[in-house]
CSV table of C-alpha atoms and ligand atoms in Angstrom, one decimal:
chain,number,residue,atom,x,y,z
S,1,UNK,CA,104.2,98.8,114.3
S,2,UNK,CA,102.3,100.9,115.3
S,3,UNK,CA,100.8,101.2,118.8
S,4,UNK,CA,97.5,100.9,118.3
S,5,UNK,CA,98.0,98.2,115.9
S,6,UNK,CA,100.0,96.4,119.4
S,7,UNK,CA,96.9,96.3,121.2
S,8,UNK,CA,94.7,95.1,118.1
S,9,UNK,CA,97.5,92.0,117.6
S,10,UNK,CA,96.1,89.7,121.3
S,11,UNK,CA,94.2,86.6,121.3
S,12,UNK,CA,91.3,88.1,123.7
S,13,UNK,CA,90.3,90.1,120.7
S,14,UNK,CA,90.8,88.1,117.8
S,15,UNK,CA,90.8,84.2,118.7
S,16,UNK,CA,91.1,81.4,116.2
S,17,UNK,CA,88.3,79.1,117.1
S,18,UNK,CA,90.7,75.7,115.5
S,19,UNK,CA,93.4,77.0,117.1
S,20,UNK,CA,94.4,73.6,118.8
S,21,UNK,CA,93.0,71.6,116.2
S,22,UNK,CA,95.4,72.9,113.4
S,23,UNK,CA,98.4,73.4,115.3
S,24,UNK,CA,100.0,76.3,112.7
S,25,UNK,CA,99.8,79.6,114.8
S,26,UNK,CA,102.3,78.1,118.0
S,27,UNK,CA,102.0,81.9,119.2
S,28,UNK,CA,98.6,82.5,119.2
S,29,UNK,CA,98.7,83.5,123.0
S,30,UNK,CA,101.3,86.1,122.6
S,31,UNK,CA,100.6,89.9,121.8
S,32,UNK,CA,102.2,90.4,118.5
S,33,UNK,CA,104.5,92.7,120.4
S,34,UNK,CA,105.8,90.2,122.6
S,35,UNK,CA,106.3,87.5,119.5
S,36,UNK,CA,109.0,90.1,118.5
S,37,UNK,CA,110.8,90.1,121.3
S,38,UNK,CA,110.3,86.0,121.5
S,39,UNK,CA,111.6,85.6,117.8
S,40,UNK,CA,114.5,88.7,118.3
S,41,UNK,CA,115.1,87.0,121.9
S,42,UNK,CA,116.0,84.0,119.9
S,43,UNK,CA,118.8,85.6,117.4
S,44,UNK,CA,120.3,86.5,120.0
S,45,UNK,CA,121.1,83.5,121.9
S,46,UNK,CA,122.0,82.0,118.8
S,47,UNK,CA,123.5,84.1,116.8
S,48,UNK,CA,123.8,87.7,119.1
S,49,UNK,CA,127.8,86.0,119.6
S,50,UNK,CA,128.8,86.2,115.6
S,51,UNK,CA,127.5,89.7,115.7
S,52,UNK,CA,125.0,92.9,116.4
S,53,UNK,CA,121.7,92.1,115.5
S,54,UNK,CA,119.1,95.5,114.5
S,55,UNK,CA,115.6,95.7,116.2
S,56,UNK,CA,113.6,92.6,114.3
S,57,UNK,CA,111.0,93.8,111.7
S,58,UNK,CA,107.2,93.0,112.5
S,59,UNK,CA,104.6,93.8,110.2
S,60,UNK,CA,102.0,96.9,110.8
S,61,UNK,CA,98.9,94.4,110.1
S,62,UNK,CA,100.2,90.9,111.0
S,63,UNK,CA,97.1,88.7,110.1
S,64,UNK,CA,96.3,87.7,105.9
S,65,UNK,CA,99.3,87.6,105.1
S,66,UNK,CA,99.9,84.2,102.8
S,67,UNK,CA,99.2,85.0,99.4
S,68,UNK,CA,98.8,80.7,99.2
S,69,UNK,CA,96.5,79.1,100.9
S,70,UNK,CA,95.6,75.5,100.7
S,71,UNK,CA,92.5,73.8,101.3
S,72,UNK,CA,91.7,70.2,101.4
S,73,UNK,CA,87.6,68.9,100.7
S,74,UNK,CA,86.4,65.7,102.4
S,75,UNK,CA,83.2,65.4,103.9
S,76,UNK,CA,82.1,64.7,107.1
S,77,UNK,CA,80.4,61.8,109.3
S,78,UNK,CA,76.7,62.7,108.4
S,79,UNK,CA,78.1,63.7,104.3
S,80,UNK,CA,78.2,67.0,104.6
S,81,UNK,CA,80.8,68.7,102.2
S,82,UNK,CA,83.7,69.8,104.4
S,83,UNK,CA,87.0,72.3,103.6
S,84,UNK,CA,89.7,73.2,105.8
S,85,UNK,CA,93.2,72.4,107.0
S,86,UNK,CA,94.4,69.1,107.7
S,87,UNK,CA,94.8,68.8,112.2
S,88,UNK,CA,98.4,68.6,113.0
S,89,UNK,CA,100.2,65.4,111.9
S,90,UNK,CA,97.0,63.8,110.7
S,91,UNK,CA,94.5,63.1,107.5
S,92,UNK,CA,91.8,64.6,109.9
S,93,UNK,CA,90.4,67.6,108.3
S,94,UNK,CA,89.6,70.6,110.9
S,95,UNK,CA,87.0,72.5,108.7
S,96,UNK,CA,88.0,76.8,108.2
S,97,UNK,CA,86.4,79.0,106.7
S,98,UNK,CA,88.6,81.6,107.7
S,99,UNK,CA,92.7,81.6,109.2
S,100,UNK,CA,94.8,84.9,110.7
S,101,UNK,CA,96.5,84.1,108.4
S,102,UNK,CA,95.3,83.5,105.6
S,103,UNK,CA,94.4,85.8,102.3
S,104,UNK,CA,90.6,86.5,102.6
S,105,UNK,CA,89.5,86.8,99.6
S,106,UNK,CA,91.1,83.4,99.1
S,107,UNK,CA,89.1,82.1,101.7
S,108,UNK,CA,85.8,83.1,101.0
S,109,UNK,CA,86.7,82.0,97.1
S,110,UNK,CA,87.4,78.4,98.6
S,111,UNK,CA,83.8,79.0,100.7
S,112,UNK,CA,81.9,79.8,97.3
S,113,UNK,CA,83.3,76.7,96.0
S,114,UNK,CA,82.0,74.9,98.1
S,115,UNK,CA,78.7,75.9,98.2
S,116,UNK,CA,79.3,75.6,94.4
S,117,UNK,CA,79.4,71.6,94.3
S,118,UNK,CA,76.2,70.6,96.1
S,119,UNK,CA,74.1,72.9,92.6
S,120,UNK,CA,77.1,70.8,90.2
S,121,UNK,CA,76.9,67.3,92.1
S,122,UNK,CA,80.6,67.3,92.6
S,123,UNK,CA,81.5,65.1,95.6
S,124,UNK,CA,84.6,65.7,97.6
S,125,UNK,CA,87.1,62.7,97.8
S,126,UNK,CA,87.3,60.4,100.2
S,127,UNK,CA,90.4,59.9,100.9
S,128,UNK,CA,89.3,55.8,102.7
S,129,UNK,CA,87.2,54.5,99.6
S,130,UNK,CA,88.9,56.8,97.0
S,131,UNK,CA,85.8,58.3,95.8
S,132,UNK,CA,84.8,61.7,94.8
S,133,UNK,CA,86.2,64.1,92.3
S,134,UNK,CA,87.6,67.6,94.7
S,135,UNK,CA,90.2,66.5,96.2
S,136,UNK,CA,92.0,70.1,97.4
S,137,UNK,CA,91.8,73.2,96.1
S,138,UNK,CA,94.6,75.6,96.1
S,139,UNK,CA,94.2,79.7,95.3
S,140,UNK,CA,97.3,82.0,94.4
S,141,UNK,CA,97.4,86.1,94.9
S,142,UNK,CA,99.4,88.8,93.8
S,143,UNK,CA,99.8,91.0,96.0
S,144,UNK,CA,100.6,93.6,94.6
S,145,UNK,CA,99.4,93.2,91.2
S,146,UNK,CA,95.4,91.7,92.6
S,147,UNK,CA,96.0,89.0,90.0
S,148,UNK,CA,94.4,85.2,91.4
S,149,UNK,CA,94.8,81.8,90.6
S,150,UNK,CA,92.4,78.7,91.4
S,151,UNK,CA,93.4,75.8,91.8
S,152,UNK,CA,90.8,72.4,91.4
S,153,UNK,CA,92.8,69.5,92.2
S,154,UNK,CA,90.9,66.5,90.6
S,155,UNK,CA,90.9,62.7,90.7
S,156,UNK,CA,89.5,63.1,87.0
S,157,UNK,CA,90.5,65.2,84.4
S,158,UNK,CA,87.2,65.6,83.7
S,159,UNK,CA,84.8,68.7,85.7
S,160,UNK,CA,81.5,68.1,84.6
S,161,UNK,CA,79.6,71.3,83.6
S,162,UNK,CA,83.2,72.2,83.4
S,163,UNK,CA,81.6,76.0,81.1
S,164,UNK,CA,79.0,76.8,84.0
S,165,UNK,CA,81.1,76.3,87.0
S,166,UNK,CA,83.2,79.0,85.6
S,167,UNK,CA,81.5,80.7,84.5
S,168,UNK,CA,79.1,80.6,88.8
S,169,UNK,CA,82.7,80.9,90.0
S,170,UNK,CA,84.1,83.5,88.3
S,171,UNK,CA,79.9,85.9,88.7
S,172,UNK,CA,80.8,86.1,92.6
S,173,UNK,CA,84.2,86.3,92.1
S,174,UNK,CA,85.3,87.9,89.0
S,175,UNK,CA,88.4,89.2,90.7
S,176,UNK,CA,89.9,85.3,89.7
S,177,UNK,CA,92.0,86.3,86.6
S,178,UNK,CA,93.0,82.3,85.7
S,179,UNK,CA,91.7,78.9,86.9
S,180,UNK,CA,93.0,75.6,86.4
S,181,UNK,CA,92.2,72.0,86.6
S,182,UNK,CA,95.7,69.8,88.3
S,183,UNK,CA,94.3,66.1,88.3
S,184,UNK,CA,95.9,64.2,91.4
S,185,UNK,CA,94.6,60.3,91.2
S,186,UNK,CA,97.3,58.9,92.8
S,187,UNK,CA,97.4,57.7,96.6
S,188,UNK,CA,99.5,60.1,97.9
S,189,UNK,CA,99.9,63.3,100.2
S,190,UNK,CA,101.4,65.4,97.8
S,191,UNK,CA,98.4,68.1,96.7
S,192,UNK,CA,99.1,68.2,93.5
S,193,UNK,CA,99.3,66.1,90.6
S,194,UNK,CA,101.2,66.1,87.7
S,195,UNK,CA,98.4,67.0,84.6
S,196,UNK,CA,97.2,70.0,84.1
S,197,UNK,CA,94.5,72.3,82.0
S,198,UNK,CA,93.3,75.6,82.3
S,199,UNK,CA,90.2,76.3,82.0
S,200,UNK,CA,90.0,79.9,82.4
S,201,UNK,CA,92.6,82.9,81.9
S,202,UNK,CA,96.7,82.5,81.2
S,203,UNK,CA,97.5,79.2,83.7
S,204,UNK,CA,99.6,81.6,86.0
S,205,UNK,CA,99.4,84.5,87.7
S,206,UNK,CA,102.0,87.5,87.9
S,207,UNK,CA,103.4,88.9,91.3
S,208,UNK,CA,106.1,92.1,91.7
S,209,UNK,CA,109.0,92.4,94.1
S,210,UNK,CA,110.5,95.6,94.1
S,211,UNK,CA,109.8,96.8,90.9
S,212,UNK,CA,110.4,93.1,89.7
S,213,UNK,CA,107.5,90.9,87.9
S,214,UNK,CA,107.0,87.5,88.3
S,215,UNK,CA,105.2,84.5,86.9
S,216,UNK,CA,103.9,82.3,89.3
S,217,UNK,CA,102.3,79.1,88.3
S,218,UNK,CA,100.7,76.3,90.6
S,219,UNK,CA,103.9,74.7,91.8
S,220,UNK,CA,106.2,77.6,92.0
S,221,UNK,CA,108.3,78.5,94.9
S,222,UNK,CA,107.2,81.8,96.0
S,223,UNK,CA,107.9,83.3,99.8
S,224,UNK,CA,104.3,83.5,101.4
S,225,UNK,CA,104.7,86.8,102.7
S,226,UNK,CA,104.8,88.9,100.1
S,227,UNK,CA,105.0,93.1,102.4
S,228,UNK,CA,107.9,90.7,104.5
S,229,UNK,CA,109.6,89.0,100.9
S,230,UNK,CA,110.0,92.8,99.8
S,231,UNK,CA,111.2,94.0,103.1
S,232,UNK,CA,113.9,91.2,103.4
S,233,UNK,CA,114.8,91.3,100.1
S,234,UNK,CA,115.2,95.1,100.6
S,235,UNK,CA,117.7,94.7,103.2
S,236,UNK,CA,120.1,91.7,101.3
S,237,UNK,CA,120.3,94.5,98.8
S,238,UNK,CA,120.9,97.2,101.7
S,239,UNK,CA,123.7,94.7,103.4
S,240,UNK,CA,125.3,93.8,100.2
S,241,UNK,CA,126.2,97.7,99.1
S,242,UNK,CA,126.0,96.6,95.0
S,243,UNK,CA,128.0,99.4,93.2
S,244,UNK,CA,127.2,97.9,89.4
S,245,UNK,CA,130.5,96.2,89.1
S,246,UNK,CA,130.0,93.3,90.8
S,247,UNK,CA,129.4,89.8,89.7
S,248,UNK,CA,127.2,88.6,92.1
S,249,UNK,CA,126.3,84.8,93.1
S,250,UNK,CA,122.1,84.4,93.8
S,251,UNK,CA,122.8,80.5,95.4
S,252,UNK,CA,119.4,78.2,96.6
S,253,UNK,CA,118.4,80.5,93.7
S,254,UNK,CA,114.5,79.2,94.0
S,255,UNK,CA,112.5,81.2,91.1
S,256,UNK,CA,115.2,84.1,90.8
S,257,UNK,CA,114.0,86.8,92.4
S,258,UNK,CA,116.6,87.4,94.6
S,259,UNK,CA,119.4,87.7,92.3
S,260,UNK,CA,116.7,89.7,89.3
S,261,UNK,CA,116.3,92.3,92.0
S,262,UNK,CA,120.1,92.7,91.9
S,263,UNK,CA,120.8,92.2,88.7
S,264,UNK,CA,120.2,96.3,88.1
S,265,UNK,CA,123.4,97.1,90.3
S,266,UNK,CA,124.9,94.2,89.1
S,267,UNK,CA,127.3,93.7,86.6
S,268,UNK,CA,126.4,90.4,85.7
S,269,UNK,CA,124.6,87.7,88.8
S,270,UNK,CA,125.0,84.0,88.3
S,271,UNK,CA,121.4,81.8,90.2
S,272,UNK,CA,122.2,78.3,91.3
S,273,UNK,CA,119.2,76.0,91.8
S,274,UNK,CA,118.5,72.9,92.3
S,275,UNK,CA,114.6,71.9,92.1
S,276,UNK,CA,114.4,72.1,87.8
S,277,UNK,CA,111.5,73.9,87.5
S,278,UNK,CA,112.5,76.5,89.5
S,279,UNK,CA,115.2,76.7,86.8
S,280,UNK,CA,113.2,77.2,84.2
S,281,UNK,CA,110.4,79.8,86.1
S,282,UNK,CA,113.7,81.5,87.0
S,283,UNK,CA,114.9,81.8,83.1
S,284,UNK,CA,111.1,82.7,82.1
S,285,UNK,CA,111.4,85.9,85.1
S,286,UNK,CA,114.9,87.0,83.1
S,287,UNK,CA,113.1,86.5,79.8
S,288,UNK,CA,109.6,88.6,81.1
S,289,UNK,CA,111.5,91.6,82.8
S,290,UNK,CA,114.2,91.7,80.1
S,291,UNK,CA,117.2,91.2,82.4
S,292,UNK,CA,120.3,90.3,80.1
S,293,UNK,CA,123.4,90.6,83.0
S,294,UNK,CA,121.9,87.2,84.2
S,295,UNK,CA,122.5,83.6,84.3
S,296,UNK,CA,120.9,80.4,86.1
S,297,UNK,CA,122.4,77.0,86.7
S,298,UNK,CA,120.9,74.1,87.3
S,299,UNK,CA,122.4,72.3,90.4
S,300,UNK,CA,123.3,71.2,94.0
S,301,UNK,CA,125.1,74.3,95.5
S,302,UNK,CA,127.9,73.1,97.4
S,303,UNK,CA,128.8,71.1,93.6
S,304,UNK,CA,128.5,74.1,91.4
S,305,UNK,CA,131.0,75.8,94.1
S,306,UNK,CA,133.2,73.8,94.5
S,307,UNK,CA,133.1,73.6,90.4
S,308,UNK,CA,133.5,76.6,90.6
S,309,UNK,CA,136.5,77.3,92.9
S,310,UNK,CA,138.2,74.8,91.1
S,311,UNK,CA,137.9,76.8,88.3
S,312,UNK,CA,139.3,79.5,89.9
S,313,UNK,CA,136.2,82.0,89.1
S,314,UNK,CA,136.1,85.0,90.8
S,315,UNK,CA,132.7,86.3,92.9
S,316,UNK,CA,132.6,89.8,94.3
S,317,UNK,CA,129.2,89.3,96.4
S,318,UNK,CA,127.1,85.6,97.2
S,319,UNK,CA,123.9,85.9,98.8
S,320,UNK,CA,122.7,82.4,99.5
S,321,UNK,CA,119.0,81.6,100.6
S,322,UNK,CA,119.6,77.8,101.7
S,323,UNK,CA,116.6,75.5,102.7
S,324,UNK,CA,116.3,75.2,107.0
S,325,UNK,CA,119.0,72.4,106.2
S,326,UNK,CA,121.6,75.3,105.9
S,327,UNK,CA,123.9,75.1,103.7
S,328,UNK,CA,126.7,72.1,103.5
S,329,UNK,CA,130.6,72.2,103.7
S,330,UNK,CA,130.8,71.5,100.4
S,331,UNK,CA,129.6,74.7,99.8
S,332,UNK,CA,130.7,76.5,102.6
S,333,UNK,CA,134.1,75.0,102.0
S,334,UNK,CA,134.4,76.1,98.0
S,335,UNK,CA,132.7,79.7,100.0
S,336,UNK,CA,135.9,80.4,101.5
S,337,UNK,CA,138.4,79.1,98.5
S,338,UNK,CA,135.9,81.7,96.7
S,339,UNK,CA,136.9,84.6,98.7
S,340,UNK,CA,134.2,86.9,97.9
S,341,UNK,CA,134.6,90.3,100.1
S,342,UNK,CA,130.6,89.9,101.2
S,343,UNK,CA,128.0,87.0,102.2
S,344,UNK,CA,124.7,88.0,102.5
S,345,UNK,CA,122.9,84.7,104.4
S,346,UNK,CA,119.6,84.7,104.6
S,347,UNK,CA,118.2,81.9,106.4
S,348,UNK,CA,115.0,80.6,107.8
S,349,UNK,CA,116.3,78.5,110.4
S,350,UNK,CA,118.8,79.8,112.9
S,351,UNK,CA,119.9,77.0,114.8
S,352,UNK,CA,121.4,76.3,111.4
S,353,UNK,CA,122.8,79.9,110.7
S,354,UNK,CA,124.5,79.5,113.6
S,355,UNK,CA,126.0,76.7,112.7
S,356,UNK,CA,127.2,78.1,108.9
S,357,UNK,CA,128.2,81.4,110.7
S,358,UNK,CA,130.2,80.0,113.5
S,359,UNK,CA,131.9,78.2,110.4
S,360,UNK,CA,132.7,81.6,108.4
S,361,UNK,CA,133.6,83.5,111.2
S,362,UNK,CA,136.2,80.5,111.8
S,363,UNK,CA,137.9,81.2,108.4
S,364,UNK,CA,138.8,85.2,108.0
S,365,UNK,CA,134.7,87.1,107.8
S,366,UNK,CA,133.7,88.6,110.1
S,367,UNK,CA,129.9,88.7,110.8
S,368,UNK,CA,129.2,93.5,110.1
S,369,UNK,CA,126.1,93.0,111.4
S,370,UNK,CA,122.9,91.0,110.7
S,371,UNK,CA,118.8,91.3,111.3
S,372,UNK,CA,115.3,89.5,112.2
S,373,UNK,CA,112.3,89.9,109.5
S,374,UNK,CA,109.3,88.1,110.6
S,375,UNK,CA,108.0,86.4,108.0
S,376,UNK,CA,105.8,84.1,109.1
S,377,UNK,CA,103.5,86.2,112.7
S,378,UNK,CA,102.1,83.8,115.1
S,379,UNK,CA,103.7,80.5,114.1
S,380,UNK,CA,107.4,80.7,115.6
S,381,UNK,CA,109.2,80.7,112.1
S,382,UNK,CA,112.6,82.7,112.4
S,383,UNK,CA,113.6,84.1,109.2
S,384,UNK,CA,116.7,86.4,109.4
S,385,UNK,CA,119.3,88.1,107.0
S,386,UNK,CA,123.2,89.0,108.3
S,387,UNK,CA,126.2,90.6,106.2
S,388,UNK,CA,129.8,89.6,106.4
S,389,UNK,CA,133.0,90.3,105.2
S,390,UNK,CA,136.5,89.3,104.7
E,1,SAH,N1,116.0,82.4,97.0
E,1,SAH,C1,114.7,82.3,96.5
E,1,SAH,C2,114.7,80.6,97.0
E,1,SAH,C3,114.5,80.7,98.4
E,1,SAH,S1,114.3,78.9,99.2
E,1,SAH,C4,113.5,82.4,97.2
E,1,SAH,O1,113.8,83.9,98.3
E,1,SAH,O2,112.2,83.0,96.8
E,1,SAH,C5,115.9,77.9,99.3
E,1,SAH,C6,115.1,77.1,97.3
E,1,SAH,O3,117.0,76.2,97.6
E,1,SAH,C7,114.5,76.9,97.4
E,1,SAH,O4,114.5,76.8,96.2
E,1,SAH,C8,114.9,74.8,96.9
E,1,SAH,O5,114.3,74.0,95.9
E,1,SAH,C9,116.7,75.4,97.1
E,1,SAH,N2,117.5,74.3,97.2
E,1,SAH,C10,117.6,73.2,98.2
E,1,SAH,N3,118.6,72.6,98.3
E,1,SAH,C11,120.0,72.7,97.4
E,1,SAH,C12,121.1,71.9,96.9
E,1,SAH,N4,121.2,71.5,97.3
E,1,SAH,N5,121.5,73.2,96.1
E,1,SAH,C13,120.8,73.9,95.1
E,1,SAH,N6,119.9,74.6,95.7
E,1,SAH,C14,118.6,73.9,97.0
């Protein structure tokens, strides 16, 4: 972070009018430099006893990093259309036109859609009565490709004057590359429904990370902070120190991003992931990048490891990126049985990271180094990557 940035990143100069209601930015009262210090301290407190951490890596520009933006639509007491974020742990919509964390183009597109609704006689969904058409808008942006997807979540598959609506929106935002109608007519707090219809463009966008291209559809899991994702994955690759001879396991692989990036410098990569759609995306991504030395398994990572260990499988490096709950006993005990030379553990929750590090360091592994990468500035989420060796 540069010095000029440090002084810019203070609450006083860039306040958020809805901070109290939204509750998304837990650390708005701190400067960015203070946030980094706090996160570093927390990491050290929880995991410092297992090994040394390099200085936390922050962002040059800590705002507007979110490539995925969601707005709920509704109306106020006077029946004016509003769009924004749900008030913390409620379904009350806090009107928001621009957010410190969200991609600014995405925010502008959402405002344009809200303004167009009136002339197209498009009513927002009313949660209480169940009437209305537009429930949510989801905008996903490809940071490195500039591609933009707009997902209109409607209660019905029919968008009146569809072609004219698309035309009007594209006139204001020619940068949009695809528009999708998603139908969600159930009484649910899930944003997206099952049925989709592409009304403009390809129905998905692509983005790039460390030289590989990834397909992102409305529901794909994809890291929300593209700049720091590159930093994080870069660190994971640095720690893994691949030479081209290794068998690498990418556990909790999502859409295969880490494994695909590792594939150039590995003999073979195996990815394992529980979510069916993510595995499908991973396979598509492998084809898209013409990667031949990777295969994906749709399975619980713990079960997969048990199976692999019982079959005497041989793995040189395990890169693992579990959800907040961390890994489980089945996974960790089989990991120890498989006995890879290196383990690279990416974590979004230092508490479960500490628990799992405790297990691994008792079973013959040593944590050589670790580093925090600030994936979510202004929030209290902490992401880290640790390197363990046998
Ligand atoms: N490495 C990916 C995804 C990390 S998120 C990336 O960087 O993009 C964690 C992933 O773990 C999610 O995709 C989730 O679906 C998956 N997951 C959660 N529990 C799992 C389990 N028990 N077995 C396998 N995968 C699991």
